[in-house]
PDB file of C-alpha atoms in Angstrom:
ATOM      1  CA  UNK A 232      19.926 118.757 153.587  1.00 64.00           C
ATOM      2  CA  UNK A 233      19.538 117.034 149.444  1.00 74.00           C
ATOM      3  CA  UNK A 234      23.267 116.057 147.604  1.00 73.00           C
ATOM      4  CA  UNK A 235      22.496 118.933 145.414  1.00 75.00           C
ATOM      5  CA  UNK A 236      22.379 121.677 147.842  1.00 79.00           C
ATOM      6  CA  UNK A 237      25.656 119.983 149.502  1.00 83.00           C
ATOM      7  CA  UNK A 238      27.294 120.552 146.300  1.00 82.00           C
ATOM      8  CA  UNK A 239      25.764 123.709 146.037  1.00 84.00           C
ATOM      9  CA  UNK A 240      27.048 125.044 149.227  1.00 88.00           C
ATOM     10  CA  UNK A 241      30.742 123.389 148.505  1.00 86.00           C
ATOM     11  CA  UNK A 242      31.155 125.755 145.313  1.00 86.00           C
ATOM     12  CA  UNK A 243      30.155 128.306 146.996  1.00 89.00           C
ATOM     13  CA  UNK A 244      32.214 127.541 149.019  1.00 89.00           C
ATOM     14  CA  UNK A 245      35.103 127.388 146.412  1.00 87.00           C
ATOM     15  CA  UNK A 246      34.520 130.372 145.131  1.00 88.00           C
ATOM     16  CA  UNK A 247      34.400 132.758 147.676  1.00 90.00           C
ATOM     17  CA  UNK A 248      38.067 131.859 148.941  1.00 87.00           C
ATOM     18  CA  UNK A 249      39.713 131.690 145.287  1.00 85.00           C
ATOM     19  CA  UNK A 250      38.540 135.616 145.054  1.00 89.00           C
ATOM     20  CA  UNK A 251      39.455 136.835 148.086  1.00 89.00           C
ATOM     21  CA  UNK A 252      43.159 134.029 147.062  1.00 85.00           C
ATOM     22  CA  UNK A 253      43.428 135.097 144.328  1.00 86.00           C
ATOM     23  CA  UNK A 254      42.884 138.999 145.565  1.00 89.00           C
ATOM     24  CA  UNK A 255      45.762 139.052 148.028  1.00 89.00           C
ATOM     25  CA  UNK A 256      48.499 136.409 146.124  1.00 84.00           C
ATOM     26  CA  UNK A 257      48.329 139.499 143.131  1.00 86.00           C
ATOM     27  CA  UNK A 258      49.091 142.029 145.308  1.00 89.00           C
ATOM     28  CA  UNK A 259      51.215 139.910 147.462  1.00 86.00           C
ATOM     29  CA  UNK A 260      53.251 138.290 144.412  1.00 82.00           C
ATOM     30  CA  UNK A 261      53.285 141.938 141.909  1.00 82.00           C
ATOM     31  CA  UNK A 262      54.632 144.255 146.280  1.00 86.00           C
ATOM     32  CA  UNK A 263      56.683 141.293 146.615  1.00 83.00           C
ATOM     33  CA  UNK A 264      58.993 140.503 143.629  1.00 77.00           C
ATOM     34  CA  UNK A 265      57.294 137.013 143.215  1.00 75.00           C
ATOM     35  CA  UNK A 266      56.513 135.213 140.239  1.00 71.00           C
ATOM     36  CA  UNK A 267      55.464 132.121 142.341  1.00 68.00           C
ATOM     37  CA  UNK A 268      53.253 134.304 143.885  1.00 76.00           C
ATOM     38  CA  UNK A 269      51.773 136.048 140.776  1.00 78.00           C
ATOM     39  CA  UNK A 270      51.677 132.269 138.783  1.00 71.00           C
ATOM     40  CA  UNK A 271      49.372 131.036 142.131  1.00 73.00           C
ATOM     41  CA  UNK A 272      47.205 134.237 141.242  1.00 80.00           C
ATOM     42  CA  UNK A 273      46.947 133.586 137.018  1.00 77.00           C
ATOM     43  CA  UNK A 274      45.756 129.415 138.810  1.00 71.00           C
ATOM     44  CA  UNK A 275      43.638 131.141 141.226  1.00 76.00           C
ATOM     45  CA  UNK A 276      41.952 133.676 138.700  1.00 79.00           C
ATOM     46  CA  UNK A 277      40.961 130.337 135.932  1.00 74.00           C
ATOM     47  CA  UNK A 278      40.149 128.712 139.696  1.00 77.00           C
ATOM     48  CA  UNK A 279      36.715 131.369 140.331  1.00 83.00           C
ATOM     49  CA  UNK A 280      35.195 130.508 136.634  1.00 79.00           C
ATOM     50  CA  UNK A 281      35.935 126.541 136.842  1.00 77.00           C
ATOM     51  CA  UNK A 282      33.607 127.102 139.547  1.00 82.00           C
ATOM     52  CA  UNK A 283      31.193 128.596 138.663  1.00 84.00           C
ATOM     53  CA  UNK A 284      31.226 126.402 135.364  1.00 81.00           C
ATOM     54  CA  UNK A 285      30.819 123.807 138.078  1.00 81.00           C
ATOM     55  CA  UNK A 286      28.564 125.597 139.904  1.00 83.00           C
ATOM     56  CA  UNK A 287      26.626 125.654 136.224  1.00 83.00           C
ATOM     57  CA  UNK A 288      26.810 122.130 135.608  1.00 81.00           C
ATOM     58  CA  UNK A 289      25.695 120.599 139.203  1.00 81.00           C
ATOM     59  CA  UNK A 290      22.464 122.977 139.150  1.00 82.00           C
ATOM     60  CA  UNK A 291      21.721 121.867 135.581  1.00 81.00           C
ATOM     61  CA  UNK A 292      22.856 117.470 136.180  1.00 77.00           C
ATOM     62  CA  UNK A 293      20.324 117.925 138.719  1.00 76.00           C
ATOM     63  CA  UNK A 294      17.063 118.614 136.431  1.00 80.00           C
ATOM     64  CA  UNK A 295      15.039 115.789 136.574  1.00 78.00           C
ATOM     65  CA  UNK A 296      14.239 113.746 133.642  1.00 78.00           C
ATOM     66  CA  UNK A 297      12.432 115.038 131.319  1.00 79.00           C
ATOM     67  CA  UNK A 298      11.337 113.028 127.378  1.00 82.00           C
ATOM     68  CA  UNK A 299      14.075 113.953 125.537  1.00 85.00           C
ATOM     69  CA  UNK A 300      16.130 113.088 128.500  1.00 82.00           C
ATOM     70  CA  UNK A 301      14.652 109.862 129.927  1.00 80.00           C
ATOM     71  CA  UNK A 302      17.879 108.676 131.990  1.00 79.00           C
ATOM     72  CA  UNK A 303      18.022 112.696 133.373  1.00 78.00           C
ATOM     73  CA  UNK A 304      20.969 115.643 132.842  1.00 80.00           C
ATOM     74  CA  UNK A 305      24.123 114.192 134.274  1.00 78.00           C
ATOM     75  CA  UNK A 306      26.194 113.869 131.952  1.00 81.00           C
ATOM     76  CA  UNK A 307      26.491 117.390 131.893  1.00 84.00           C
ATOM     77  CA  UNK A 308      29.111 116.641 134.935  1.00 80.00           C
ATOM     78  CA  UNK A 309      31.752 115.146 133.439  1.00 83.00           C
ATOM     79  CA  UNK A 310      31.862 117.483 130.484  1.00 85.00           C
ATOM     80  CA  UNK A 311      32.116 120.422 132.684  1.00 82.00           C
ATOM     81  CA  UNK A 312      34.631 118.924 134.157  1.00 82.00           C
ATOM     82  CA  UNK A 313      37.090 118.321 131.094  1.00 87.00           C
ATOM     83  CA  UNK A 314      35.903 122.315 130.650  1.00 84.00           C
ATOM     84  CA  UNK A 315      37.120 122.996 134.301  1.00 80.00           C
ATOM     85  CA  UNK A 316      40.858 120.719 132.837  1.00 84.00           C
ATOM     86  CA  UNK A 317      41.418 122.776 130.187  1.00 86.00           C
ATOM     87  CA  UNK A 318      40.813 125.516 132.178  1.00 79.00           C
ATOM     88  CA  UNK A 319      43.435 124.512 134.754  1.00 79.00           C
ATOM     89  CA  UNK A 320      45.658 123.602 131.202  1.00 87.00           C
ATOM     90  CA  UNK A 321      45.508 126.691 130.365  1.00 84.00           C
ATOM     91  CA  UNK A 322      46.780 128.335 133.380  1.00 78.00           C
ATOM     92  CA  UNK A 323      49.391 125.551 133.706  1.00 83.00           C
ATOM     93  CA  UNK A 324      50.470 127.069 129.715  1.00 88.00           C
ATOM     94  CA  UNK A 325      50.453 130.315 130.737  1.00 82.00           C
ATOM     95  CA  UNK A 326      52.394 129.755 134.392  1.00 79.00           C
ATOM     96  CA  UNK A 327      54.833 127.874 132.108  1.00 85.00           C
ATOM     97  CA  UNK A 328      55.697 129.958 129.102  1.00 85.00           C
ATOM     98  CA  UNK A 329      56.190 133.173 131.756  1.00 79.00           C
ATOM     99  CA  UNK A 330      58.223 131.228 134.282  1.00 80.00           C
ATOM    100  CA  UNK A 331      60.338 130.673 130.871  1.00 85.00           C
ATOM    101  CA  UNK A 332      60.958 134.225 130.430  1.00 81.00           C
ATOM    102  CA  UNK A 333      61.479 135.222 133.933  1.00 77.00           C
ATOM    103  CA  UNK A 334      64.204 132.403 134.477  1.00 78.00           C
ATOM    104  CA  UNK A 335      66.500 134.778 131.343  1.00 73.00           C
ATOM    105  CA  UNK A 336      65.655 138.292 132.709  1.00 71.00           C
ATOM    106  CA  UNK A 337      67.681 140.140 135.820  1.00 65.00           C
ATOM    107  CA  UNK A 338      64.764 140.946 138.775  1.00 64.00           C
ATOM    108  CA  UNK A 339      64.920 141.622 141.805  1.00 69.00           C
ATOM    109  CA  UNK A 340      64.864 138.965 145.152  1.00 71.00           C
ATOM    110  CA  UNK A 341      61.870 138.266 146.335  1.00 74.00           C
ATOM    111  CA  UNK A 342      59.922 140.217 149.799  1.00 80.00           C
ATOM    112  CA  UNK A 343      60.873 137.331 152.546  1.00 82.00           C
ATOM    113  CA  UNK A 344      57.633 138.728 154.550  1.00 86.00           C
ATOM    114  CA  UNK A 345      55.500 136.220 150.641  1.00 82.00           C
ATOM    115  CA  UNK A 346      56.988 133.226 152.742  1.00 86.00           C
ATOM    116  CA  UNK A 347      53.818 134.206 154.868  1.00 88.00           C
ATOM    117  CA  UNK A 348      51.499 134.903 153.610  1.00 86.00           C
ATOM    118  CA  UNK A 349      52.258 131.414 151.336  1.00 85.00           C
ATOM    119  CA  UNK A 350      52.542 129.962 154.459  1.00 89.00           C
ATOM    120  CA  UNK A 351      48.515 130.778 155.340  1.00 90.00           C
ATOM    121  CA  UNK A 352      47.429 130.079 151.956  1.00 87.00           C
ATOM    122  CA  UNK A 353      49.116 126.421 151.958  1.00 89.00           C
ATOM    123  CA  UNK A 354      47.498 125.511 154.960  1.00 91.00           C
ATOM    124  CA  UNK A 355      43.870 127.055 153.909  1.00 89.00           C
ATOM    125  CA  UNK A 356      43.974 125.359 150.728  1.00 86.00           C
ATOM    126  CA  UNK A 357      44.289 122.173 151.224  1.00 89.00           C
ATOM    127  CA  UNK A 358      42.186 122.283 154.304  1.00 91.00           C
ATOM    128  CA  UNK A 359      39.948 123.287 151.463  1.00 90.00           C
ATOM    129  CA  UNK A 360      40.657 121.077 149.011  1.00 90.00           C
ATOM    130  CA  UNK A 361      39.962 118.258 152.422  1.00 91.00           C
ATOM    131  CA  UNK A 362      36.864 119.776 153.025  1.00 91.00           C
ATOM    132  CA  UNK A 363      35.164 119.827 148.998  1.00 89.00           C
ATOM    133  CA  UNK A 364      36.244 116.254 148.222  1.00 89.00           C
ATOM    134  CA  UNK A 365      34.262 115.119 151.473  1.00 89.00           C
ATOM    135  CA  UNK A 366      31.643 116.417 150.425  1.00 87.00           C
ATOM    136  CA  UNK A 367      31.777 115.355 146.019  1.00 85.00           C
ATOM    137  CA  UNK A 368      32.572 111.812 148.149  1.00 83.00           C
ATOM    138  CA  UNK A 369      29.026 112.416 149.763  1.00 82.00           C
ATOM    139  CA  UNK A 370      27.738 113.287 146.875  1.00 80.00           C
ATOM    140  CA  UNK A 371      29.402 111.312 144.379  1.00 77.00           C
ATOM    141  CA  UNK A 372      30.062 114.220 142.169  1.00 78.00           C
ATOM    142  CA  UNK A 373      33.001 113.933 139.611  1.00 75.00           C
ATOM    143  CA  UNK A 374      32.624 117.951 138.986  1.00 76.00           C
ATOM    144  CA  UNK A 375      32.710 118.305 142.403  1.00 82.00           C
ATOM    145  CA  UNK A 376      35.936 116.150 142.807  1.00 81.00           C
ATOM    146  CA  UNK A 377      38.005 118.522 139.933  1.00 77.00           C
ATOM    147  CA  UNK A 378      37.063 121.638 141.506  1.00 81.00           C
ATOM    148  CA  UNK A 379      38.778 120.261 145.299  1.00 84.00           C
ATOM    149  CA  UNK A 380      41.891 119.155 143.418  1.00 79.00           C
ATOM    150  CA  UNK A 381      41.430 122.638 142.162  1.00 75.00           C
ATOM    151  CA  UNK A 382      42.657 123.784 145.583  1.00 83.00           C
ATOM    152  CA  UNK A 383      45.148 120.842 145.856  1.00 81.00           C
ATOM    153  CA  UNK A 384      46.799 122.100 143.022  1.00 76.00           C
ATOM    154  CA  UNK A 385      46.332 125.282 144.164  1.00 78.00           C
ATOM    155  CA  UNK A 386      48.145 123.757 147.716  1.00 82.00           C
ATOM    156  CA  UNK A 387      51.300 122.194 145.472  1.00 78.00           C
ATOM    157  CA  UNK A 388      51.970 125.142 143.845  1.00 76.00           C
ATOM    158  CA  UNK A 389      52.144 127.763 146.897  1.00 80.00           C
ATOM    159  CA  UNK A 390      54.070 125.030 148.413  1.00 83.00           C
ATOM    160  CA  UNK A 391      56.803 125.140 145.407  1.00 78.00           C
ATOM    161  CA  UNK A 392      56.958 128.840 145.007  1.00 78.00           C
ATOM    162  CA  UNK A 393      57.914 128.923 149.329  1.00 84.00           C
ATOM    163  CA  UNK A 394      60.687 126.620 148.356  1.00 83.00           C
ATOM    164  CA  UNK A 395      62.139 128.784 145.529  1.00 79.00           C
ATOM    165  CA  UNK A 396      61.178 131.986 147.165  1.00 79.00           C
ATOM    166  CA  UNK A 397      62.998 130.614 150.410  1.00 85.00           C
ATOM    167  CA  UNK A 398      65.929 128.988 148.393  1.00 81.00           C
ATOM    168  CA  UNK A 399      66.212 132.398 146.916  1.00 77.00           C
ATOM    169  CA  UNK A 400      66.520 134.605 150.050  1.00 79.00           C
ATOM    170  CA  UNK A 401      68.881 131.697 151.358  1.00 81.00           C
ATOM    171  CA  UNK A 402      71.292 131.589 148.576  1.00 78.00           C
ATOM    172  CA  UNK A 403      70.991 135.718 147.808  1.00 71.00           C
ATOM    173  CA  UNK A 404      72.318 137.684 144.731  1.00 74.00           C
ATOM    174  CA  UNK A 405      72.971 135.478 141.569  1.00 71.00           C
ATOM    175  CA  UNK A 406      70.041 132.883 142.935  1.00 70.00           C
ATOM    176  CA  UNK A 407      66.669 135.381 141.793  1.00 68.00           C
ATOM    177  CA  UNK A 408      65.350 133.249 139.380  1.00 75.00           C
ATOM    178  CA  UNK A 409      64.669 130.145 142.034  1.00 78.00           C
ATOM    179  CA  UNK A 410      61.539 131.637 142.441  1.00 72.00           C
ATOM    180  CA  UNK A 411      60.722 131.565 138.739  1.00 78.00           C
ATOM    181  CA  UNK A 412      61.794 127.755 138.708  1.00 83.00           C
ATOM    182  CA  UNK A 413      59.569 127.228 141.267  1.00 79.00           C
ATOM    183  CA  UNK A 414      56.504 128.346 139.301  1.00 77.00           C
ATOM    184  CA  UNK A 415      57.414 126.432 136.545  1.00 83.00           C
ATOM    185  CA  UNK A 416      57.902 123.179 138.340  1.00 83.00           C
ATOM    186  CA  UNK A 417      54.456 123.889 139.617  1.00 79.00           C
ATOM    187  CA  UNK A 418      52.521 124.033 135.845  1.00 83.00           C
ATOM    188  CA  UNK A 419      54.466 121.126 135.480  1.00 86.00           C
ATOM    189  CA  UNK A 420      52.068 119.605 138.644  1.00 80.00           C
ATOM    190  CA  UNK A 421      49.523 121.431 137.334  1.00 80.00           C
ATOM    191  CA  UNK A 422      49.131 119.190 134.036  1.00 87.00           C
ATOM    192  CA  UNK A 423      50.337 116.431 135.913  1.00 83.00           C
ATOM    193  CA  UNK A 424      47.258 116.466 137.825  1.00 79.00           C
ATOM    194  CA  UNK A 425      45.515 117.686 134.892  1.00 83.00           C
ATOM    195  CA  UNK A 426      45.188 114.196 133.513  1.00 86.00           C
ATOM    196  CA  UNK A 427      44.657 112.622 136.660  1.00 80.00           C
ATOM    197  CA  UNK A 428      40.718 114.564 136.609  1.00 80.00           C
ATOM    198  CA  UNK A 429      40.079 114.121 133.277  1.00 86.00           C
ATOM    199  CA  UNK A 430      40.528 110.767 133.200  1.00 84.00           C
ATOM    200  CA  UNK A 431      37.586 109.717 135.801  1.00 81.00           C
ATOM    201  CA  UNK A 432      35.647 112.071 133.577  1.00 82.00           C
ATOM    202  CA  UNK A 433      35.986 110.044 130.944  1.00 85.00           C
ATOM    203  CA  UNK A 434      35.420 107.080 132.163  1.00 82.00           C
ATOM    204  CA  UNK A 435      32.350 107.927 132.612  1.00 81.00           C
ATOM    205  CA  UNK A 436      31.277 109.418 129.473  1.00 84.00           C
ATOM    206  CA  UNK A 437      32.453 105.907 127.967  1.00 82.00           C
ATOM    207  CA  UNK A 438      30.387 104.393 130.323  1.00 81.00           C
ATOM    208  CA  UNK A 439      33.883 102.367 131.928  1.00 81.00           C
ATOM    209  CA  UNK A 440      33.456  99.634 134.443  1.00 81.00           C
ATOM    210  CA  UNK A 441      35.086 100.904 137.808  1.00 81.00           C
ATOM    211  CA  UNK A 442      31.987 100.418 140.223  1.00 84.00           C
ATOM    212  CA  UNK A 443      33.089  97.013 141.514  1.00 88.00           C
ATOM    213  CA  UNK A 444      31.934  97.465 145.150  1.00 89.00           C
ATOM    214  CA  UNK A 445      29.160  98.643 143.965  1.00 90.00           C
ATOM    215  CA  UNK A 446      27.916  96.068 141.758  1.00 93.00           C
ATOM    216  CA  UNK A 447      28.589  93.751 145.652  1.00 93.00           C
ATOM    217  CA  UNK A 448      26.082  96.265 147.287  1.00 93.00           C
ATOM    218  CA  UNK A 449      24.146  95.962 144.193  1.00 95.00           C
ATOM    219  CA  UNK A 450      24.015  91.798 144.598  1.00 95.00           C
ATOM    220  CA  UNK A 451      23.830  91.065 148.145  1.00 94.00           C
ATOM    221  CA  UNK A 452      20.645  93.296 148.890  1.00 94.00           C
ATOM    222  CA  UNK A 453      19.118  91.967 145.718  1.00 94.00           C
ATOM    223  CA  UNK A 454      19.370  88.117 147.243  1.00 92.00           C
ATOM    224  CA  UNK A 455      17.549  89.764 149.646  1.00 93.00           C
ATOM    225  CA  UNK A 456      14.619  89.864 148.141  1.00 93.00           C
ATOM    226  CA  UNK A 457      11.574  87.337 148.517  1.00 92.00           C
ATOM    227  CA  UNK A 458      11.801  85.295 145.093  1.00 92.00           C
ATOM    228  CA  UNK A 459      14.893  86.341 144.078  1.00 92.00           C
ATOM    229  CA  UNK A 460      17.409  83.078 144.080  1.00 92.00           C
ATOM    230  CA  UNK A 461      21.004  85.308 142.526  1.00 91.00           C
ATOM    231  CA  UNK A 462      21.866  87.715 140.282  1.00 93.00           C
ATOM    232  CA  UNK A 463      23.784  87.303 136.596  1.00 92.00           C
ATOM    233  CA  UNK A 464      24.902  90.607 134.833  1.00 93.00           C
ATOM    234  CA  UNK A 465      24.928  93.630 136.635  1.00 94.00           C
ATOM    235  CA  UNK A 466      25.949  96.907 134.595  1.00 93.00           C
ATOM    236  CA  UNK A 467      26.699  99.785 136.370  1.00 91.00           C
ATOM    237  CA  UNK A 468      26.897 103.420 134.751  1.00 89.00           C
ATOM    238  CA  UNK A 469      27.562 107.190 136.996  1.00 85.00           C
ATOM    239  CA  UNK A 470      25.307 109.604 135.396  1.00 81.00           C
ATOM    240  CA  UNK A 471      26.066 113.223 137.094  1.00 75.00           C
ATOM    241  CA  UNK A 472      25.418 112.114 141.191  1.00 77.00           C
ATOM    242  CA  UNK A 473      23.688 108.701 140.223  1.00 82.00           C
ATOM    243  CA  UNK A 474      24.158 105.398 138.959  1.00 88.00           C
ATOM    244  CA  UNK A 475      22.096 103.756 136.576  1.00 91.00           C
ATOM    245  CA  UNK A 476      21.871  99.949 136.401  1.00 93.00           C
ATOM    246  CA  UNK A 477      20.796  97.318 134.413  1.00 94.00           C
ATOM    247  CA  UNK A 478      20.093  93.533 136.559  1.00 95.00           C
ATOM    248  CA  UNK A 479      19.546  90.214 135.396  1.00 95.00           C
ATOM    249  CA  UNK A 480      18.112  88.866 138.707  1.00 94.00           C
ATOM    250  CA  UNK A 481      17.780  84.436 138.454  1.00 93.00           C
ATOM    251  CA  UNK A 482      14.360  83.269 140.398  1.00 93.00           C
ATOM    252  CA  UNK A 483      12.673  79.993 139.576  1.00 92.00           C
ATOM    253  CA  UNK A 484      11.214  78.872 136.204  1.00 89.00           C
ATOM    254  CA  UNK A 485       7.752  78.344 137.317  1.00 89.00           C
ATOM    255  CA  UNK A 486       6.939  81.145 138.852  1.00 91.00           C
ATOM    256  CA  UNK A 487       3.593  82.962 136.588  1.00 91.00           C
ATOM    257  CA  UNK A 488       4.799  86.337 134.461  1.00 91.00           C
ATOM    258  CA  UNK A 489       2.579  87.888 136.332  1.00 92.00           C
ATOM    259  CA  UNK A 490       5.000  86.570 139.450  1.00 93.00           C
ATOM    260  CA  UNK A 491       7.930  87.734 137.709  1.00 92.00           C
ATOM    261  CA  UNK A 492       6.945  90.927 136.921  1.00 93.00           C
ATOM    262  CA  UNK A 493       5.922  91.464 140.896  1.00 94.00           C
ATOM    263  CA  UNK A 494       9.478  90.132 142.111  1.00 95.00           C
ATOM    264  CA  UNK A 495      11.192  93.021 140.273  1.00 94.00           C
ATOM    265  CA  UNK A 496       9.283  96.016 141.129  1.00 94.00           C
ATOM    266  CA  UNK A 497       9.569  94.299 145.205  1.00 94.00           C
ATOM    267  CA  UNK A 498      14.333  93.950 143.440  1.00 95.00           C
ATOM    268  CA  UNK A 499      13.979  98.167 142.509  1.00 94.00           C
ATOM    269  CA  UNK A 500      11.619  98.820 145.427  1.00 93.00           C
ATOM    270  CA  UNK A 501      14.639  96.796 147.632  1.00 94.00           C
ATOM    271  CA  UNK A 502      18.136  99.015 145.878  1.00 94.00           C
ATOM    272  CA  UNK A 503      16.436 102.251 145.881  1.00 91.00           C
ATOM    273  CA  UNK A 504      15.761 101.862 149.394  1.00 91.00           C
ATOM    274  CA  UNK A 505      18.715 100.530 150.167  1.00 91.00           C
ATOM    275  CA  UNK A 506      21.116 102.549 147.779  1.00 90.00           C
ATOM    276  CA  UNK A 507      19.641 106.350 147.085  1.00 87.00           C
ATOM    277  CA  UNK A 508      22.469 106.993 144.577  1.00 84.00           C
ATOM    278  CA  UNK A 509      20.593 104.411 142.541  1.00 88.00           C
ATOM    279  CA  UNK A 510      18.852 106.041 139.813  1.00 85.00           C
ATOM    280  CA  UNK A 511      17.131 104.746 137.061  1.00 88.00           C
ATOM    281  CA  UNK A 512      17.167 100.146 138.192  1.00 92.00           C
ATOM    282  CA  UNK A 513      16.160  97.944 135.000  1.00 93.00           C
ATOM    283  CA  UNK A 514      15.843  94.379 135.985  1.00 95.00           C
ATOM    284  CA  UNK A 515      16.190  91.740 133.436  1.00 94.00           C
ATOM    285  CA  UNK A 516      13.946  88.514 134.163  1.00 93.00           C
ATOM    286  CA  UNK A 517      16.093  85.438 134.282  1.00 91.00           C
ATOM    287  CA  UNK A 518      14.540  81.669 134.614  1.00 92.00           C
ATOM    288  CA  UNK A 519      16.827  79.146 137.011  1.00 83.00           C
ATOM    289  CA  UNK A 520      18.210  76.330 134.358  1.00 72.00           C
TER     290      UNK A 520
END
């Protein structure tokens, strides 16, 4: 299975799961007098749309390079991630606003059975996070990582709801707002997680140097190529599921231009074979002093 197929399969998993959970949370929250569950349903609904964006982004990012996009279309992925973060922030804002409104509004205690619903949701969302994050790491997809963190955020809001409802039921009359305080706390956690999703995507757009492990692998593979005496500059930038590399390779200063050209091509081929996540590899030949 290709990286694209793996990522698309994981995204469909997210869409189906979020749709089912949004309906379950909405119904349980309405009939169980729990705004924290309703807030959870709002976030899951936003997750459905964001997962669709991730799906479209992954499909577009894996289009082959063309005349207008010689490095491919991978940069669409961090842009999609920004939109996903926008959905998260919008959800958190709505949840926070409604929570504040409900804290001052008298209402009935949540139903005890909502805790059973939340317990199942927490387990499912944590498993979903681990499943999608594993696929994101396998495919090097930043937007899929953002989708995975949606699952973790959902699990966190469900934990907050579980604690809030438990406290309200334990303390009884006069503590109905504990459920709403839990939803407000969950909104703050979503804002916090939004930053942690946004920051790596911004670094990808700005070609931030955060690929030291990959650079070390590139240097290790490079010196195994016949004629390569060492490496100097090595720049890596991520675009979609691939990494584009600019590498300065040191060769003997006594060889011909043609021999240097042949070494550069052998080095390109060896790097792509040994490190399949690499996309374009530009080799600059440096004569040994």
